[in-house]
Coordinates of C-alpha atoms and ligand atoms in Angstrom, one line a residue:
M1 CA -19.4 24.6 -32.7
T2 CA -18.7 20.7 -30.7
T3 CA -16.4 22.0 -27.6
H4 CA -13.5 19.4 -26.4
D5 CA -15.8 18.7 -23.5
E6 CA -19.3 18.2 -25.3
K7 CA -17.1 15.6 -27.2
L8 CA -14.7 14.2 -24.6
T9 CA -17.7 12.5 -23.7
Y10 CA -16.4 9.7 -26.1
D11 CA -20.1 7.9 -27.2
G12 CA -18.8 5.6 -29.6
G13 CA -16.8 8.2 -31.9
S14 CA -13.9 9.8 -30.2
T15 CA -10.8 10.8 -32.6
V16 CA -7.4 9.4 -31.3
A17 CA -3.7 9.8 -32.4
V18 CA -1.4 7.6 -31.6
L19 CA 2.7 9.1 -31.9
G20 CA 4.3 5.6 -32.1
P21 CA 2.5 2.3 -32.8
G22 CA 4.9 0.3 -31.3
G23 CA 4.5 -1.8 -28.5
I24 CA 1.8 -0.2 -26.2
G25 CA 1.1 2.3 -29.2
G26 CA -0.2 -0.4 -30.7
L27 CA -1.5 -2.3 -28.6
L28 CA -4.0 1.1 -27.3
A29 CA -4.8 1.6 -30.9
G30 CA -6.0 -1.8 -31.9
L31 CA -8.1 -2.3 -29.2
L32 CA -9.3 1.8 -29.6
A33 CA -9.9 1.1 -33.2
R34 CA -11.7 -2.2 -32.2
A35 CA -14.3 -0.7 -29.7
G36 CA -15.1 2.0 -32.8
H37 CA -12.9 4.8 -32.3
R38 CA -10.9 6.2 -35.4
V39 CA -7.7 5.3 -34.9
I40 CA -5.0 7.7 -36.9
C41 CA -1.5 6.3 -35.8
L42 CA 1.4 8.9 -36.5
A43 CA 4.4 6.8 -37.2
G44 CA 7.5 7.0 -40.4
D45 CA 6.2 6.4 -43.9
E46 CA 6.3 3.0 -43.9
T47 CA 5.6 1.7 -40.4
A48 CA 2.9 4.3 -41.0
A49 CA 2.4 2.7 -45.3
A50 CA 1.7 -1.5 -44.2
L51 CA -0.9 -0.4 -40.9
R52 CA -2.9 1.1 -43.8
T53 CA -2.4 -1.8 -45.8
R54 CA -2.6 -4.5 -43.3
G55 CA -3.9 -2.8 -39.8
I56 CA -3.0 -3.7 -36.1
R57 CA -2.8 -7.8 -35.8
V58 CA -3.5 -7.8 -31.2
R59 CA -2.3 -11.7 -30.1
S60 CA -3.0 -11.4 -26.7
A61 CA -4.4 -13.6 -23.7
V62 CA -6.7 -10.8 -21.9
F63 CA -8.1 -9.0 -25.0
G64 CA -7.4 -12.2 -27.9
D65 CA -6.0 -12.3 -31.3
F66 CA -7.6 -9.5 -33.2
T67 CA -7.3 -7.5 -36.8
A68 CA -7.8 -3.4 -36.3
Q69 CA -7.7 -1.4 -39.0
V70 CA -6.8 3.0 -38.6
E71 CA -5.6 4.8 -40.3
A72 CA -2.1 5.8 -40.8
E73 CA 0.2 9.2 -41.8
T74 CA 3.8 11.1 -40.8
E75 CA 2.1 14.1 -39.4
L76 CA -0.9 14.7 -37.2
R77 CA -2.8 16.4 -39.5
T78 CA -6.8 16.0 -38.3
R79 CA -8.5 17.3 -35.5
V80 CA -8.3 14.9 -32.4
D81 CA -9.7 14.9 -29.8
A82 CA -6.8 12.8 -27.7
C83 CA -2.3 12.1 -29.5
L84 CA -1.0 8.5 -27.4
V85 CA 2.4 9.5 -27.2
A86 CA 3.9 6.0 -27.2
V87 CA 7.7 6.5 -28.9
K88 CA 10.2 5.3 -26.2
H89 CA 13.0 8.4 -24.7
T90 CA 15.1 8.3 -26.7
A91 CA 12.4 8.6 -30.2
L92 CA 10.8 11.4 -28.6
D93 CA 11.8 14.5 -29.4
A94 CA 12.1 13.3 -32.9
A95 CA 8.6 11.6 -33.2
L96 CA 7.3 15.7 -31.9
D97 CA 8.1 16.6 -34.9
R98 CA 5.3 14.9 -36.3
V99 CA 2.4 16.7 -33.2
P100 CA 2.4 20.3 -34.7
P101 CA 1.7 22.5 -31.3
A102 CA -1.3 24.4 -33.1
A103 CA -3.0 21.0 -35.1
L104 CA -3.1 19.4 -31.1
G105 CA -4.9 22.9 -30.5
D106 CA -6.7 21.6 -26.9
A107 CA -6.6 18.1 -27.6
L108 CA -5.2 15.8 -25.0
L109 CA -1.4 15.6 -24.4
V110 CA -1.7 11.9 -22.9
P111 CA 2.3 10.3 -22.9
F112 CA 2.6 6.6 -21.6
L113 CA 6.7 6.9 -21.7
N114 CA 8.6 5.6 -18.5
G115 CA 9.9 8.2 -16.8
V116 CA 9.4 11.0 -14.9
E117 CA 11.1 14.6 -16.3
H118 CA 9.1 14.1 -20.2
P119 CA 5.9 16.3 -18.9
A120 CA 7.9 18.7 -18.6
T121 CA 9.6 18.2 -22.5
L122 CA 6.1 18.4 -22.9
R123 CA 4.7 21.4 -21.5
A124 CA 7.5 23.5 -22.5
R125 CA 6.1 22.4 -26.2
Y126 CA 2.6 22.1 -25.9
R127 CA -0.3 24.4 -24.2
E128 CA 0.6 23.0 -20.0
D129 CA -3.3 22.0 -19.0
V130 CA -3.7 19.3 -21.9
V131 CA -0.9 17.2 -21.0
A132 CA -1.7 14.1 -19.2
P133 CA 0.7 11.8 -18.4
A134 CA -0.2 8.4 -17.8
V135 CA 1.3 5.3 -16.0
I136 CA 0.9 1.4 -17.9
R137 CA 1.9 -1.6 -16.7
V138 CA 2.7 -4.0 -19.0
E139 CA 4.4 -6.2 -21.2
S140 CA 3.3 -5.9 -25.0
T141 CA 5.7 -5.9 -27.6
R142 CA 5.6 -5.0 -31.5
V143 CA 7.4 -8.4 -33.7
A144 CA 6.9 -6.3 -36.6
P145 CA 5.8 -3.2 -37.3
G146 CA 1.0 -3.4 -36.4
E147 CA 2.3 -6.5 -34.7
I148 CA 1.6 -6.7 -31.1
V149 CA 2.3 -9.5 -28.6
H150 CA 0.6 -7.6 -25.7
G151 CA 2.0 -11.3 -23.2
S152 CA 1.0 -10.3 -19.9
P153 CA -1.7 -11.0 -18.1
F154 CA -2.6 -7.7 -17.0
A155 CA -2.7 -4.1 -18.7
E156 CA -3.4 -1.3 -16.5
V157 CA -3.1 2.7 -17.3
D158 CA -2.5 5.2 -14.1
L159 CA -3.9 8.3 -15.4
A160 CA -2.5 11.9 -14.5
G161 CA -2.6 15.9 -14.6
D162 CA -1.8 18.2 -12.4
T163 CA -2.4 20.3 -15.2
V164 CA -5.3 19.1 -16.6
P165 CA -8.7 19.4 -15.6
R166 CA -10.6 16.4 -13.5
E167 CA -13.3 15.8 -15.9
R168 CA -11.5 15.4 -19.2
L169 CA -8.8 12.7 -18.0
E170 CA -12.4 10.4 -16.5
A171 CA -13.6 11.1 -20.0
L172 CA -10.9 9.2 -21.1
A173 CA -11.0 7.0 -18.5
A174 CA -13.7 5.3 -19.3
V175 CA -12.9 5.6 -23.2
L176 CA -9.5 3.4 -22.3
G177 CA -11.3 1.5 -19.9
A178 CA -14.1 0.3 -21.9
A179 CA -11.7 -0.1 -24.6
G180 CA -9.9 -2.8 -22.7
P181 CA -6.6 -1.6 -20.0
T182 CA -8.1 -1.9 -16.6
T183 CA -8.2 2.5 -15.8
R184 CA -7.9 5.1 -13.5
V185 CA -7.4 8.8 -12.7
L186 CA -4.6 9.5 -9.8
P187 CA -5.4 13.1 -8.1
D188 CA -1.7 13.3 -7.8
E189 CA 1.1 13.1 -11.7
T190 CA 4.0 13.5 -9.1
A191 CA 3.5 10.6 -7.1
A192 CA 1.6 8.1 -10.2
L193 CA 5.1 8.6 -12.5
W194 CA 7.4 7.7 -9.4
A195 CA 5.5 4.6 -8.3
K196 CA 6.6 3.6 -11.6
M197 CA 10.1 4.5 -11.6
S198 CA 10.3 2.9 -8.0
F199 CA 9.5 -0.1 -9.6
L200 CA 11.2 0.4 -12.7
A201 CA 14.7 1.6 -12.0
P202 CA 16.2 -1.0 -9.1
F203 CA 14.6 -4.3 -11.8
A204 CA 15.7 -1.8 -15.1
L205 CA 19.5 -0.9 -14.2
L206 CA 20.4 -4.6 -12.7
T207 CA 18.8 -6.8 -14.9
T208 CA 20.8 -5.3 -17.9
R209 CA 24.1 -4.6 -15.5
Y210 CA 23.6 -8.4 -15.7
G211 CA 22.2 -9.7 -17.6
L212 CA 19.9 -11.8 -16.0
P213 CA 16.4 -12.4 -14.9
L214 CA 14.6 -10.6 -12.0
G215 CA 15.1 -14.2 -10.6
D216 CA 18.7 -14.4 -10.3
V217 CA 19.2 -10.5 -9.5
R218 CA 16.7 -10.9 -6.5
T219 CA 18.7 -13.9 -5.0
R220 CA 22.4 -13.2 -6.1
H221 CA 22.6 -9.2 -6.5
R222 CA 20.5 -9.0 -3.0
E223 CA 22.4 -6.6 -1.5
E224 CA 22.5 -4.3 -4.4
L225 CA 18.9 -5.1 -5.2
T226 CA 18.5 -3.7 -1.8
A227 CA 20.3 -0.5 -1.6
L228 CA 18.5 0.2 -5.1
V229 CA 15.5 0.6 -3.7
E230 CA 16.2 2.5 -0.7
E231 CA 17.7 5.1 -2.6
T232 CA 15.3 4.7 -5.4
A233 CA 13.2 4.9 -2.1
A234 CA 14.4 7.6 -1.0
V235 CA 14.8 10.1 -3.9
S236 CA 10.9 9.8 -4.9
R237 CA 10.1 10.7 -1.7
A238 CA 12.6 13.5 -2.2
C239 CA 10.5 15.0 -5.1
G240 CA 7.1 14.2 -3.6
G241 CA 6.1 10.8 -4.2
P242 CA 5.4 7.0 -2.9
A243 CA 8.2 5.8 -0.5
D244 CA 7.8 2.5 0.7
P245 CA 11.0 0.0 -0.3
V246 CA 9.8 -2.9 2.1
Q247 CA 6.5 -3.2 0.1
A248 CA 9.1 -3.2 -3.1
L249 CA 11.0 -5.8 -2.5
A250 CA 7.7 -7.7 -1.4
R251 CA 6.6 -7.1 -5.4
Y252 CA 10.2 -8.4 -6.8
D253 CA 9.9 -10.9 -4.4
A254 CA 6.1 -11.8 -5.9
F255 CA 7.2 -12.0 -9.6
P256 CA 7.9 -15.1 -11.6
A257 CA 11.9 -15.6 -11.5
G258 CA 12.3 -15.7 -15.9
T259 CA 10.4 -11.6 -15.8
K260 CA 12.8 -9.5 -17.5
S261 CA 12.7 -5.4 -17.7
S262 CA 12.1 -3.4 -21.0
M263 CA 15.6 -2.3 -20.9
Q264 CA 17.7 -6.0 -20.3
R265 CA 15.0 -6.7 -24.1
D266 CA 16.5 -3.3 -25.7
A267 CA 19.9 -4.2 -24.2
E268 CA 19.6 -7.4 -25.7
A269 CA 18.4 -6.8 -29.3
G270 CA 21.4 -4.2 -29.8
H271 CA 18.9 -1.3 -29.3
R272 CA 20.0 1.9 -28.1
L273 CA 18.5 1.7 -24.3
E274 CA 16.0 4.1 -22.5
L275 CA 19.1 5.1 -19.7
D276 CA 19.0 8.5 -19.3
A277 CA 15.1 8.5 -18.7
I278 CA 16.0 6.3 -15.7
G279 CA 18.9 6.4 -14.3
G280 CA 20.4 9.3 -15.9
A281 CA 16.2 11.2 -14.0
L282 CA 16.7 9.4 -10.7
L283 CA 20.5 10.7 -10.6
R284 CA 18.9 14.1 -11.4
A285 CA 16.3 14.5 -9.3
A286 CA 19.1 12.7 -5.9
D287 CA 21.3 15.7 -6.8
Q288 CA 19.0 18.2 -7.3
H289 CA 17.3 17.2 -3.7
G290 CA 20.9 16.4 -2.1
V291 CA 20.2 12.7 -2.0
P292 CA 23.0 10.3 -1.7
V293 CA 22.8 7.8 -4.2
P294 CA 26.1 5.9 -5.1
V295 CA 25.0 1.8 -5.7
T296 CA 22.8 3.7 -8.7
T297 CA 25.4 6.4 -9.6
R298 CA 28.1 3.7 -9.7
L299 CA 25.5 1.0 -12.2
V300 CA 24.6 4.1 -14.2
A301 CA 27.5 4.4 -15.0
E302 CA 28.8 1.2 -16.1
L303 CA 26.0 0.4 -18.2
E304 CA 27.2 3.7 -19.9
A305 CA 30.5 2.4 -20.0
A306 CA 29.6 -0.8 -21.2
R307 CA 27.6 1.0 -24.1
H308 CA 30.8 2.8 -25.5
Ligands
NAP1 N1 6.9 -2.3 -24.4 C1 6.4 -2.4 -22.7 O1 5.7 -4.0 -22.6 C2 6.0 -1.4 -21.9 C3 5.6 -1.6 -20.4 C4 5.3 -0.5 -19.5 C5 5.8 0.7 -20.1 N2 6.9 1.5 -21.7 C6 7.2 2.2 -22.0 O2 6.3 2.8 -23.6 C7 7.4 3.5 -24.2 C8 7.0 2.8 -25.4 O3 7.3 1.6 -26.3 P1 7.6 0.2 -26.5 O4 8.0 -0.6 -25.7 O5 6.0 0.5 -27.4 O6 8.6 0.5 -27.6 P2 9.0 0.5 -29.0 O7 7.5 -1.2 -29.0 O8 9.9 0.1 -29.0 O9 7.5 1.2 -30.2 C9 7.7 2.3 -30.1 C10 7.3 2.9 -32.0 O10 8.5 4.7 -32.0 C11 7.7 4.3 -33.3 N3 8.7 5.2 -33.5 C12 10.6 5.3 -33.5 N4 10.8 6.8 -33.6 C13 9.6 7.4 -34.1 C14 9.0 8.6 -34.8 N5 10.3 9.1 -34.9 N6 8.2 9.0 -35.4 C15 7.0 8.3 -35.1 N7 7.0 6.9 -34.8 C16 8.1 6.4 -34.3 C17 8.3 3.3 -33.5 O11 8.1 3.3 -34.9 P3 8.9 1.6 -35.9 O12 7.5 0.5 -34.8 O13 8.8 2.5 -37.0 O14 9.8 1.6 -35.3 C18 8.0 2.3 -33.0 O15 7.1 2.0 -33.5 C19 8.9 3.6 -23.4 O16 8.8 4.1 -23.2 C20 8.9 2.2 -22.5 O17 9.6 2.7 -21.6 C21 6.7 -0.2 -22.6

């Protein structure tokens, strides 16, 4: 019998499920399918039907414009090597019903969601030693079912998973890296997730609160940006993550002035926000560690009030 460790050499013939073939999931599904892997997208009836008929069309200045054929199901029924999870937080619980633990077996479960709390949710539902959280730095948008526009001049994945054997992470990183995104394995899951959170939370909360792109936020709301960066860094440090507020501010200053956060784009489109997964999680972690976060608290409350 073939074991997963043998299969995870991924000699061009791995089988990967993608739960939520949207901006992130669709890009990864398209790239993996183009690289010769068997890709099974898990989606609702309509999206699954569209993917079966038309495949996934990717437009990308980095990876080219291409269409890749994928399979599509409404529930995982096939034995896979890995299942990538790329739904939004707001859809996570419902979407996981499409991945019964018995069907997942010992396949890796790799969430690409922003935030820091979902790995615990997944480990409560699936085997601890298969949950391998990833962080992705990219801008990619699902403009229609199966139609993906990759807009950023980069796509970078950090794979972690404190409970997962390192060689399994390395094997998956090799597959992802060969298919497209620059991929590395990081030794510390908490550090990986909080590094992303530390950058994302101040940027997402402020651009969404004021409906302004990053360039205006960093000039017109500099004081709040600085306070949020410092608060987030303090929470990250308390949780065992990195904390470098000076570097975080310098990174914002280096971004193009017109940059928008995905939370801001969701607000503009009238979609549900990942506010609880980002702002809410930050407040819960601050509370747990006794870190004062007055500016974050006010902004999250204002954003919540604006949604009702
Ligand atoms: N997009 C980015 O550039 C980016 C960058 C970094 C991190 N992230 C993070 O990555 C995660 C995914 O974001 P995204 O932008 O890729 O979201 P997205 O474009 O909205 O895609 C989400 C996908 O999930 C699907 N979905 C929703 N409910 C489902 C369910 N019950 N069962 C199966 N599929 C379901 C949607 O299906 P339909 O197509 O049928 O609507 C959609 O294809 C988020 O946590 C986000 O913060 C995104």
